[in-house]
Coordinates of C-alpha atoms and ligand atoms in Angstrom, one line a residue:
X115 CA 0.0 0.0 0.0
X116 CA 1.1 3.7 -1.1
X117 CA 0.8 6.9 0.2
X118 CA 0.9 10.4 -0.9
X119 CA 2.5 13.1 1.4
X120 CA 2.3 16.7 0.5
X121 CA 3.4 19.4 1.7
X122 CA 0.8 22.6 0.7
X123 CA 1.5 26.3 -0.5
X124 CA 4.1 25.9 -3.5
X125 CA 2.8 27.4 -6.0
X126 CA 2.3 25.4 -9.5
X127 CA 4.5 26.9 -12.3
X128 CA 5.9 25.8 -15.6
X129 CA 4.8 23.8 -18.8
X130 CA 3.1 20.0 -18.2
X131 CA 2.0 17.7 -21.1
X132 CA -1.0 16.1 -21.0
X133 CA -1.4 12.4 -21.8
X134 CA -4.1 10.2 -24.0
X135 CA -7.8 10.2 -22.6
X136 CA -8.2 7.3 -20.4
X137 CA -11.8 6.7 -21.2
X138 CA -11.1 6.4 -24.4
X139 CA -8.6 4.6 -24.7
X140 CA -10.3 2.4 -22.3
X141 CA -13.2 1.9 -24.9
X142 CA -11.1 1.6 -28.3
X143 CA -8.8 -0.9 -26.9
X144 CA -12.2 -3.8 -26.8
X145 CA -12.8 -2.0 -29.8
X146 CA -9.9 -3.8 -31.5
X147 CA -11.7 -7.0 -30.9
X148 CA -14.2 -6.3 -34.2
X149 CA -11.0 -5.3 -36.2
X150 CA -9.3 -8.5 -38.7
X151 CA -5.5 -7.2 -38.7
X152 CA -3.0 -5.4 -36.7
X153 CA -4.4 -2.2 -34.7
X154 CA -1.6 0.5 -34.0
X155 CA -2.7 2.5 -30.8
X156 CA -1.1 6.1 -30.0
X157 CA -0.9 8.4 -27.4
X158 CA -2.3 5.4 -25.1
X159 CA -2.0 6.4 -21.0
X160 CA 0.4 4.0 -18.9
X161 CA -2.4 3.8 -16.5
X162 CA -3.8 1.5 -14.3
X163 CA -7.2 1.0 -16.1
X164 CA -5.4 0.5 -19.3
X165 CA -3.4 -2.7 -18.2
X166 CA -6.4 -3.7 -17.1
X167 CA -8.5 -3.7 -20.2
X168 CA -5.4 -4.7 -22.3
X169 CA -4.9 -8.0 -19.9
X170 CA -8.5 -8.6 -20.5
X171 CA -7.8 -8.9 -24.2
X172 CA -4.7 -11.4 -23.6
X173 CA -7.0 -13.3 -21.5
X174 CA -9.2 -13.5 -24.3
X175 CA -6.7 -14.9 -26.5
X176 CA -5.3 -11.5 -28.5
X177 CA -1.7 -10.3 -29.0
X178 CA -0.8 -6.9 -27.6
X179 CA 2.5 -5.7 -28.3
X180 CA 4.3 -2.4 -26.8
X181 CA 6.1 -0.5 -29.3
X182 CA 6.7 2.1 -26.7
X183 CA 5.1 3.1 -23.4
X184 CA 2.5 4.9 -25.1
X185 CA 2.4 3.2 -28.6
X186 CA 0.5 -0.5 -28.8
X187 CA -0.1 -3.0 -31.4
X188 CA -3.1 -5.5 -30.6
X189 CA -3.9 -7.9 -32.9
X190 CA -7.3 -10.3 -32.4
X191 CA -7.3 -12.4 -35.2
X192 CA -6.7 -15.6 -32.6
X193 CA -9.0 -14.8 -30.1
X194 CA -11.3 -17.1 -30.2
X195 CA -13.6 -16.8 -26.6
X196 CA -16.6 -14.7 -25.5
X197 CA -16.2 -15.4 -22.6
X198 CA -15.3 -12.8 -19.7
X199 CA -16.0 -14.1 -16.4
X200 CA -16.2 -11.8 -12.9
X201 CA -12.3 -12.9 -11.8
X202 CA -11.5 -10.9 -15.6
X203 CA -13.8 -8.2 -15.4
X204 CA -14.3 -7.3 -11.8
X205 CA -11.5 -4.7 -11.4
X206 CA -12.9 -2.3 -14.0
X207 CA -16.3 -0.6 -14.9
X208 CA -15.4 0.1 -18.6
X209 CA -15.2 -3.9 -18.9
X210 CA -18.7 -3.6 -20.2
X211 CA -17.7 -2.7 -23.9
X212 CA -16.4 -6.2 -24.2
X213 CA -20.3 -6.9 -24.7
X214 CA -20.8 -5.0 -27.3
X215 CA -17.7 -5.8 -29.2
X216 CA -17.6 -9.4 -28.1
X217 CA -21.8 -9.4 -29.6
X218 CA -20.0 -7.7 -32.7
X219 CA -17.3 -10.3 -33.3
X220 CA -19.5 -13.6 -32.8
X221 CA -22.6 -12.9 -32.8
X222 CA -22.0 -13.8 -28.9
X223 CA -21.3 -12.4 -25.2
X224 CA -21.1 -13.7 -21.8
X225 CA -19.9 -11.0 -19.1
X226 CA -20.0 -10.3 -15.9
X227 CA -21.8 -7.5 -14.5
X228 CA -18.7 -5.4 -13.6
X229 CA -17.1 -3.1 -11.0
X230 CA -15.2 -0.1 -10.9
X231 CA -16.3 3.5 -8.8
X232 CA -19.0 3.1 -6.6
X233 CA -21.0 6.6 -6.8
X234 CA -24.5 5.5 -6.8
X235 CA -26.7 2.7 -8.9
X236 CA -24.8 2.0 -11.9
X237 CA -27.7 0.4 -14.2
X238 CA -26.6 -1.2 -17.7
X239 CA -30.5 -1.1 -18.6
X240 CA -29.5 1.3 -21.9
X241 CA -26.6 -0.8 -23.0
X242 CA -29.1 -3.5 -22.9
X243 CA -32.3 -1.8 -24.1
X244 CA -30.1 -0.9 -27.4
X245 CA -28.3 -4.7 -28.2
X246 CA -32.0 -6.3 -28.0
X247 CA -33.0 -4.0 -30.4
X248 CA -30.3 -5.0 -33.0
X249 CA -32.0 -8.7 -32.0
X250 CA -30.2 -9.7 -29.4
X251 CA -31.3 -12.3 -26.7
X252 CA -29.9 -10.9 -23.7
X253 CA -30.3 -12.9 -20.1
X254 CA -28.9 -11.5 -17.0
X255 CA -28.3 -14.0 -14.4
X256 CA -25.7 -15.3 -11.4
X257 CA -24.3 -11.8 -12.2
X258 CA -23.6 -12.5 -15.8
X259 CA -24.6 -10.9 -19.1
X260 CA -25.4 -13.6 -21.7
X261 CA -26.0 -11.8 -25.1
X262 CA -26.6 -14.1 -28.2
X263 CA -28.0 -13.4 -31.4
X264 CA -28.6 -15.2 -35.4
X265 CA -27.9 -12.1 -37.1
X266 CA -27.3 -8.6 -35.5
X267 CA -29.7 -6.0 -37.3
X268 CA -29.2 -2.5 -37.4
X269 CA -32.1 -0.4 -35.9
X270 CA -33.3 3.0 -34.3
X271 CA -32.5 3.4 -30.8
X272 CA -33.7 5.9 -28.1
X273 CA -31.6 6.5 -25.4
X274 CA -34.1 6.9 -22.4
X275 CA -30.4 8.6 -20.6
X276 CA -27.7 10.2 -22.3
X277 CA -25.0 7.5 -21.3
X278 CA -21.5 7.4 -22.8
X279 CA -21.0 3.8 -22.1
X280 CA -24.6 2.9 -23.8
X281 CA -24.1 4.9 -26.7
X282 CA -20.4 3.4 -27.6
X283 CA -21.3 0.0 -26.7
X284 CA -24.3 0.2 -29.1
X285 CA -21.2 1.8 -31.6
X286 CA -19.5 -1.3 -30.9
X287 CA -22.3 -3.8 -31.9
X288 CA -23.9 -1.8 -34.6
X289 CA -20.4 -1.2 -36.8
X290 CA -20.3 -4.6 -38.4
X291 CA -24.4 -5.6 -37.9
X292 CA -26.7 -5.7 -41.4
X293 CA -28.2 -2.2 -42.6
X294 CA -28.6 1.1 -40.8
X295 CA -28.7 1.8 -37.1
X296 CA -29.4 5.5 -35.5
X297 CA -28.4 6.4 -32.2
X298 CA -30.9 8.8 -30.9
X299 CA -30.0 11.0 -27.9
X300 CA -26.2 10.1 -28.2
X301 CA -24.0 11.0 -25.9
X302 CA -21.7 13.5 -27.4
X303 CA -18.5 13.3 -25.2
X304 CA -15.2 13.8 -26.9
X305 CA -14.7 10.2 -26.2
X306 CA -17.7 8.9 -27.9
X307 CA -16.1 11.0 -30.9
X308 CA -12.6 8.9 -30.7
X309 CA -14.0 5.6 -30.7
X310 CA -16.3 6.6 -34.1
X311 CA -13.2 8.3 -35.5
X312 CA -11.4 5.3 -34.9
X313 CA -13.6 2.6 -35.9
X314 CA -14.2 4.9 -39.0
X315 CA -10.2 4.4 -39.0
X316 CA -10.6 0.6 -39.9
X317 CA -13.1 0.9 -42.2
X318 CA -16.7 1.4 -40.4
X319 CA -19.0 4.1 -41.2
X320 CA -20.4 6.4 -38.2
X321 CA -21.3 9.4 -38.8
X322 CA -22.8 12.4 -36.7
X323 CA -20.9 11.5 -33.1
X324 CA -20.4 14.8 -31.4
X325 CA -23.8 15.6 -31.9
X326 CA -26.9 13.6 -30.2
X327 CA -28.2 11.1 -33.5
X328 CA -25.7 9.0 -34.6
X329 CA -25.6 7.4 -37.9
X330 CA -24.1 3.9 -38.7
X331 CA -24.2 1.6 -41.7
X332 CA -23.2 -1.7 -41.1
X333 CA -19.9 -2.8 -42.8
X334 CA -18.3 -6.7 -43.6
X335 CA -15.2 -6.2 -42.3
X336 CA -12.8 -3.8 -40.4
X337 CA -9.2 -3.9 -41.4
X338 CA -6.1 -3.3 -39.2
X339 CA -4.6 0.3 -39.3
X340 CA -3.1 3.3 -36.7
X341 CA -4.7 5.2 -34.7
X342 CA -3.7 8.3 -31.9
X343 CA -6.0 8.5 -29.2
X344 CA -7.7 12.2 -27.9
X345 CA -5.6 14.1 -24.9
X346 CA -7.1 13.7 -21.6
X347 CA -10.0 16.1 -21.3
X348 CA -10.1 15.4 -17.3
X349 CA -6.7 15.3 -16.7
X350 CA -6.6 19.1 -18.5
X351 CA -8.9 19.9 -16.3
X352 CA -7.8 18.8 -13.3
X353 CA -4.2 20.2 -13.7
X354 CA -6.1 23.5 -14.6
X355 CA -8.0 23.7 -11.8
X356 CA -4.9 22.7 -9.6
X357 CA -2.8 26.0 -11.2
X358 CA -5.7 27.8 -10.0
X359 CA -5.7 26.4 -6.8
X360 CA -2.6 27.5 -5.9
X361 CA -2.2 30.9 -7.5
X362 CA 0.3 29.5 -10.1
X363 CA 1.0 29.8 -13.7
X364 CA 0.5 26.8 -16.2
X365 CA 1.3 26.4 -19.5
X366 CA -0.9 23.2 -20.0
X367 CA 0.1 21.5 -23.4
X368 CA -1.3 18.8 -25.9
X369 CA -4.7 19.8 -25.0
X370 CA -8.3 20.4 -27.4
X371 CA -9.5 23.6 -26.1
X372 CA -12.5 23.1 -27.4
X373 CA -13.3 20.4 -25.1
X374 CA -12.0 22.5 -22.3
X375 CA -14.9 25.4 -22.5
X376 CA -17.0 24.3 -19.7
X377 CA -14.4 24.4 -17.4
X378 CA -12.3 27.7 -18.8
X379 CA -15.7 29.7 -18.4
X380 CA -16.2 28.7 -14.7
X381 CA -12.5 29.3 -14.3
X382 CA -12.6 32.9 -15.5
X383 CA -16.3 33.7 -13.4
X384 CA -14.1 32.8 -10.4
X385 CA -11.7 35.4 -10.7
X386 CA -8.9 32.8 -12.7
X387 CA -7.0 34.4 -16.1
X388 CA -7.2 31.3 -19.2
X389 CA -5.5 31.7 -22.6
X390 CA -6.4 29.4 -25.5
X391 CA -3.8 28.7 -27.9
X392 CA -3.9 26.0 -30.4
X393 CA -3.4 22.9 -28.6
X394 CA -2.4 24.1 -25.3
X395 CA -4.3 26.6 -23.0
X396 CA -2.2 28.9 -19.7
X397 CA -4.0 29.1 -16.5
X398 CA -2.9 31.9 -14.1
X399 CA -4.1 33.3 -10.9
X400 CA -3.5 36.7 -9.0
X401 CA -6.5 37.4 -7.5
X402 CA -8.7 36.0 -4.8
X403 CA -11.6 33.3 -5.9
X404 CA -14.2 34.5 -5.5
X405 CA -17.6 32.0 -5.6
X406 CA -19.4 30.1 -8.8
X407 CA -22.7 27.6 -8.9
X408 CA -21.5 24.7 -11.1
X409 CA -24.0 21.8 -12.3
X410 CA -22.4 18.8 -13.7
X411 CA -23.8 17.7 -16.7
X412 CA -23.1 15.6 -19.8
X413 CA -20.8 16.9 -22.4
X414 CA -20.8 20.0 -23.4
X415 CA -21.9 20.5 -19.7
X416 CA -19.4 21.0 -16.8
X417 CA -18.2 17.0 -16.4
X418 CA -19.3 15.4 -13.4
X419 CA -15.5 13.6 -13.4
X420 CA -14.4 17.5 -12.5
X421 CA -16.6 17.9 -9.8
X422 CA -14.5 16.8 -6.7
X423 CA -11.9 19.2 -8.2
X424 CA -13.7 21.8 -8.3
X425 CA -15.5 22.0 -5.1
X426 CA -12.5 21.6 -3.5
X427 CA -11.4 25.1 -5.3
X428 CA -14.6 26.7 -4.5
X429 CA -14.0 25.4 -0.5
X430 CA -11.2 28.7 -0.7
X431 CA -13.6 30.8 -2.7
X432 CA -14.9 33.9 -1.3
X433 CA -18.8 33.1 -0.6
X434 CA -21.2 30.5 -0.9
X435 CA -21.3 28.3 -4.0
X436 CA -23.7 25.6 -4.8
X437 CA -22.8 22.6 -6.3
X438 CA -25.3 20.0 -8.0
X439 CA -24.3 17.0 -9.4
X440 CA -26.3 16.5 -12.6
X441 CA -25.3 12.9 -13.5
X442 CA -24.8 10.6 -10.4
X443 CA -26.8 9.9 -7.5
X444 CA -23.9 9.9 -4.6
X445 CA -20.7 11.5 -5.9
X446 CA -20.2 13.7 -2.6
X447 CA -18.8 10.7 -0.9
X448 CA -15.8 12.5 -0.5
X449 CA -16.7 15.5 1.0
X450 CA -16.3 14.4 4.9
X451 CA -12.7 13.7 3.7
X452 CA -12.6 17.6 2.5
X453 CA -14.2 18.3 5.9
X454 CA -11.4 16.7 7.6
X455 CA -9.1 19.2 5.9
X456 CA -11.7 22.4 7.3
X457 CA -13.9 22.7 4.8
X458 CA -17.1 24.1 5.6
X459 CA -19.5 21.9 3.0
X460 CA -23.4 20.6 3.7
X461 CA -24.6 17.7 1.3
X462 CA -28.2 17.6 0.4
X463 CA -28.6 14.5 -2.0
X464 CA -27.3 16.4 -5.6
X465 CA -26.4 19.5 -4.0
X466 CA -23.4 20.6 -1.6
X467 CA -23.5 23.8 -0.8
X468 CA -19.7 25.6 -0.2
X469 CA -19.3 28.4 2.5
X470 CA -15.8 29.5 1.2
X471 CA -13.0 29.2 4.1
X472 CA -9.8 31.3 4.3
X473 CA -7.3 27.9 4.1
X474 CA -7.6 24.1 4.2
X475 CA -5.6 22.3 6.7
X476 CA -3.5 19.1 5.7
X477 CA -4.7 15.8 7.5
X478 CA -4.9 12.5 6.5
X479 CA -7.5 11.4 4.4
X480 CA -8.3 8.7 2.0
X481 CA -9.2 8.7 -2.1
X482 CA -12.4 7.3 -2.0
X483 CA -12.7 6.9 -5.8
X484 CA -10.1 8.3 -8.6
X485 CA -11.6 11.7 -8.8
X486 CA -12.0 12.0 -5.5
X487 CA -8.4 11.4 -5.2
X488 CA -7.3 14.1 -7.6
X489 CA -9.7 16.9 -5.9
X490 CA -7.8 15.8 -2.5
X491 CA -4.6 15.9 -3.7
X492 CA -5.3 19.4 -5.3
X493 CA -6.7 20.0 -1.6
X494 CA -3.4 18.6 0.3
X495 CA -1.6 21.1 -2.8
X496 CA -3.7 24.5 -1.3
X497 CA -3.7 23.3 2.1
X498 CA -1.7 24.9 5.0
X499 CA 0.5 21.6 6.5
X500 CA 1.1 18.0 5.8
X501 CA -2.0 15.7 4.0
X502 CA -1.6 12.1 3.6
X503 CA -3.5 10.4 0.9
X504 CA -3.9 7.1 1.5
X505 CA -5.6 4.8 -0.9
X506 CA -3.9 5.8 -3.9
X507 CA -4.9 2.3 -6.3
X508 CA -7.8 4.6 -7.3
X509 CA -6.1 7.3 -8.6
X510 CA -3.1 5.1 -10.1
X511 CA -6.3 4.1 -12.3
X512 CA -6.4 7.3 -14.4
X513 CA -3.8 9.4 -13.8
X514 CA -0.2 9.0 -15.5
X515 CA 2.6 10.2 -14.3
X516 CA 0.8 12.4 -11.8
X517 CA 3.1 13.1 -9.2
X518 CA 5.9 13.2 -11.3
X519 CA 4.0 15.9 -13.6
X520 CA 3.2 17.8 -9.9
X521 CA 6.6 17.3 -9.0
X522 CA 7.8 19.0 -12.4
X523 CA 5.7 22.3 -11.6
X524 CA 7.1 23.0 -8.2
X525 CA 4.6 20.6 -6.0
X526 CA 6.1 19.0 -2.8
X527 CA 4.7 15.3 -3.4
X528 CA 5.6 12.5 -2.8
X529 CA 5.2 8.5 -2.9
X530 CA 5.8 6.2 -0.1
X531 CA 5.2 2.9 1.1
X532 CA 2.7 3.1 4.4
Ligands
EPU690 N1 -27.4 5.2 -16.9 C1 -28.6 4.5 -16.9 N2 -28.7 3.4 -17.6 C2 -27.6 2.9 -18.4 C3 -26.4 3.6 -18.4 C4 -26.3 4.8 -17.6 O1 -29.5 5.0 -16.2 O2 -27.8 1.9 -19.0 C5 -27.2 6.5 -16.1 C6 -26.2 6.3 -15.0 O3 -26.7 5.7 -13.8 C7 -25.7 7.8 -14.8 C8 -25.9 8.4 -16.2 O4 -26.8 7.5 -16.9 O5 -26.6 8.4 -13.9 C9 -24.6 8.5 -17.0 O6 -23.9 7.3 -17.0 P1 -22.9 6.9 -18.2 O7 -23.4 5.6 -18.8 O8 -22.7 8.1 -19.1 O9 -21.6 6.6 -17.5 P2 -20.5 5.5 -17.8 O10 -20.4 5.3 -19.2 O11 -20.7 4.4 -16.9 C10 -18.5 7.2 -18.2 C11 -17.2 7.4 -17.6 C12 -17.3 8.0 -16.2 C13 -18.1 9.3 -16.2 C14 -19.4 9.1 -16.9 C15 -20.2 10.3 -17.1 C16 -15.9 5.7 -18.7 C17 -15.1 4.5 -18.6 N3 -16.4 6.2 -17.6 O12 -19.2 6.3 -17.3 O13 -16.0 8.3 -15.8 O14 -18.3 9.8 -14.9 O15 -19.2 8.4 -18.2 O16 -19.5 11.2 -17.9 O17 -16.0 6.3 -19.8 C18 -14.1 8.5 -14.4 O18 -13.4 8.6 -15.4 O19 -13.7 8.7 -13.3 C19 -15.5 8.1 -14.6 C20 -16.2 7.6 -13.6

């Protein structure tokens, strides 16, 4: 078991380089699965979630190959199973696009219902919903998900929620299936974007992700090619929100601004300067916060994956904020951690409300999911003092490098063995 110790009040300064989107890398990795040929994968995260899905593919009988640590090869041709029992699938939530890819491959799928962060009821009823509409005979039993099917069809589908993991699973099973499927009331998350652009890559055709109806016509085959995954939209955010948590000056690089508006406009309401450039954006501070009401929301909404790091900027901001979460039930888990630290935070159900405080406190606390993790270590990086973060496997799932890229802007962090 690992720690983090930081010490609070340097200021964060200098350039850092963001790396490729976890959650979609997470989701084109299965994806390789409908592919005949050798898939080249760039700008792939050496996280924890990533070995993860990757071992899941070995399991299943394909070849992954490391060109470097960000570049992989996977080729499926041998695989030859459907089958992805609990002991596979249990460590990660995102284990649930090996249904729709599996369903795509052979016309068959048996997985376990799967873990990952626990922030309320995690229903799979869209995913499901969807694949029985392309004809599938789904049964879920014993914890399993046993998907079969004579031919998949293309259809229309009506997403009752906007859910990113429905609407790529349903990518995943429609790409290959007979005739002409459309997504309605897609989710439109840069993520879901990758995954079309890199099925499209191999030879599918999808069009319209980014916006909420997705088109796809159903193609033979999907051949081998490359493919560079998306930066890190989170991981943008969450180093912005840490330069403006400690009044520093960030040149953040390899970035989409685009997919960073949400977050620069609430930046710049609470008193923090942002500059777009090209592929990078600078985040500096010089004056006090001063407070914001933030509702999470699906993309191009303020992400609910940035809310822990942002109420922990707003627990320093002069006045009261509100914050509602707009996608999960019970994401505040964390907030009697933040409490711990002096924040002065009430939880009702969606909501917290945020009575801005003059300085946290370091104290030891635990990560009690992997954003979570990152809004306390951005707290332990404003706080006055020592914080311990204990429970680190949840932010080893998603973050590269991340106390090495602290570490590189001035941060006092460190790693160490409890
Ligand atoms: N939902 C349903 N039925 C479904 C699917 C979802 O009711 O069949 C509901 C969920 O309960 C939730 C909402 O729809 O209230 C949105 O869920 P979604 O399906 O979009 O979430 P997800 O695909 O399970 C992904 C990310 C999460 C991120 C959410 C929302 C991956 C691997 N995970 O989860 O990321 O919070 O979208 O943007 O892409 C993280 O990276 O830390 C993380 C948790």
């Amino acid at each position: 078991m690992e720690k983090f110790v930081i010490k609070g009040g340097n200021r964060l300064t200098g350039e850092v380089t963001i790396s490729g989107a976890k959650n979609a890398a997470v989701a084109v990795i299965p994806a390789a699965l409908l592919v005949e040929g050798v898939c080249r994968i760039e700008n792939i995260p050496n996280i924890q979630d990533v070995s993860v899905i990757l071992e899941m593919l070995v399991k299943l009988g394909a070849k992954v190959q490391y060109i470097n640590s960000n570049t992989i090869e996977i080729d499926c041709t041998k695989v030859e199973s459907y089958k992805a029992p609990y002991e596979m699938v249990r460590k990660m939530r995102a284990s649930y696009y090996l249904l729709g890819a599996l369903l795509g491959r052979f016309k068959r799928a048996y997985v376990a219902m799967p873990g990952g962060c626990d922030f309320g009821v995690r229903p799979i009823d869209q995913h499901i919903k969807g694949l029985e509409a392309f004809g599938a005979k789904i049964k879920v039993s014993h914890g399993v998900i046993d998907a079969s099917v004579d031919h998949l069809k293309g259809n229309q589908v009506y997403m009752d929620v906007v859910s990113v993991g429905a609407t790529i699973n349903l990518m995943l099973a429609a790409v290959k299936a007979e005739g002409i499927t459309v997504i309605e009331n897609a989710a439109k998350e840069p993520h879901v974007v990758d995954v079309a652009n890199f099925l499209n890559s191999m030879g599918a055709i999808v069009k319209g992700a980014g916006t909420d109806v997705i088109k796809i016509k159903g193609v033979k085959k999907l051949e081998g090619g490359s493919y560079a995954i998306i930066p890190d939209q989170i991981e943008a955010g969450t180093f912005m929100i840490a330069a403006a948590a400690t009044g520093g000056d960030v040149l953040i690089k390899n970035v989409i601004p685009k997919h960073l508006e949400s977050i620069t406009a609430k930046l710049i309401e609470m008193n923090v300067n942002v500059e777009e450039y090209d592929d990078a954006v600078r985040v500096w501070r010089t004056k006090k916060l001063t407070k914001a009401n933030v509702k999470t929301l699906p993309y191009p909404g303020f992400p609910t994956d940035l809310q822990p790091p942002i109420v922990v900027l707003l627990s320093t901001a002069e006045g009261t904020s509100i914050v509602t979460e707009g996608v999960w039930d019970n994401r505040f888990q964390y907030v009697d951690e933040l409490k711990r630290m002096g924040a002065n935070i009430k939880v009702d159900g969606r909501t917290a409300i945020i009575e801005g405080i003059h300085q946290l406190s370091g104290s030891p606390v635990k990560a009690t999911d992997l954003r979570a993790g990152a809004g306390l270590v951005i707290a332990g990086l404003m706080a006055d003092g020592v914080t311990e973060i204990h429970d680190l496997k949840h932010i080893d799932r998603g973050y590269e490098y991340f106390e090495e890229k602290l570490s590189s802007l001035g941060a006092d962090i460190k790693r160490v063995k409890e």
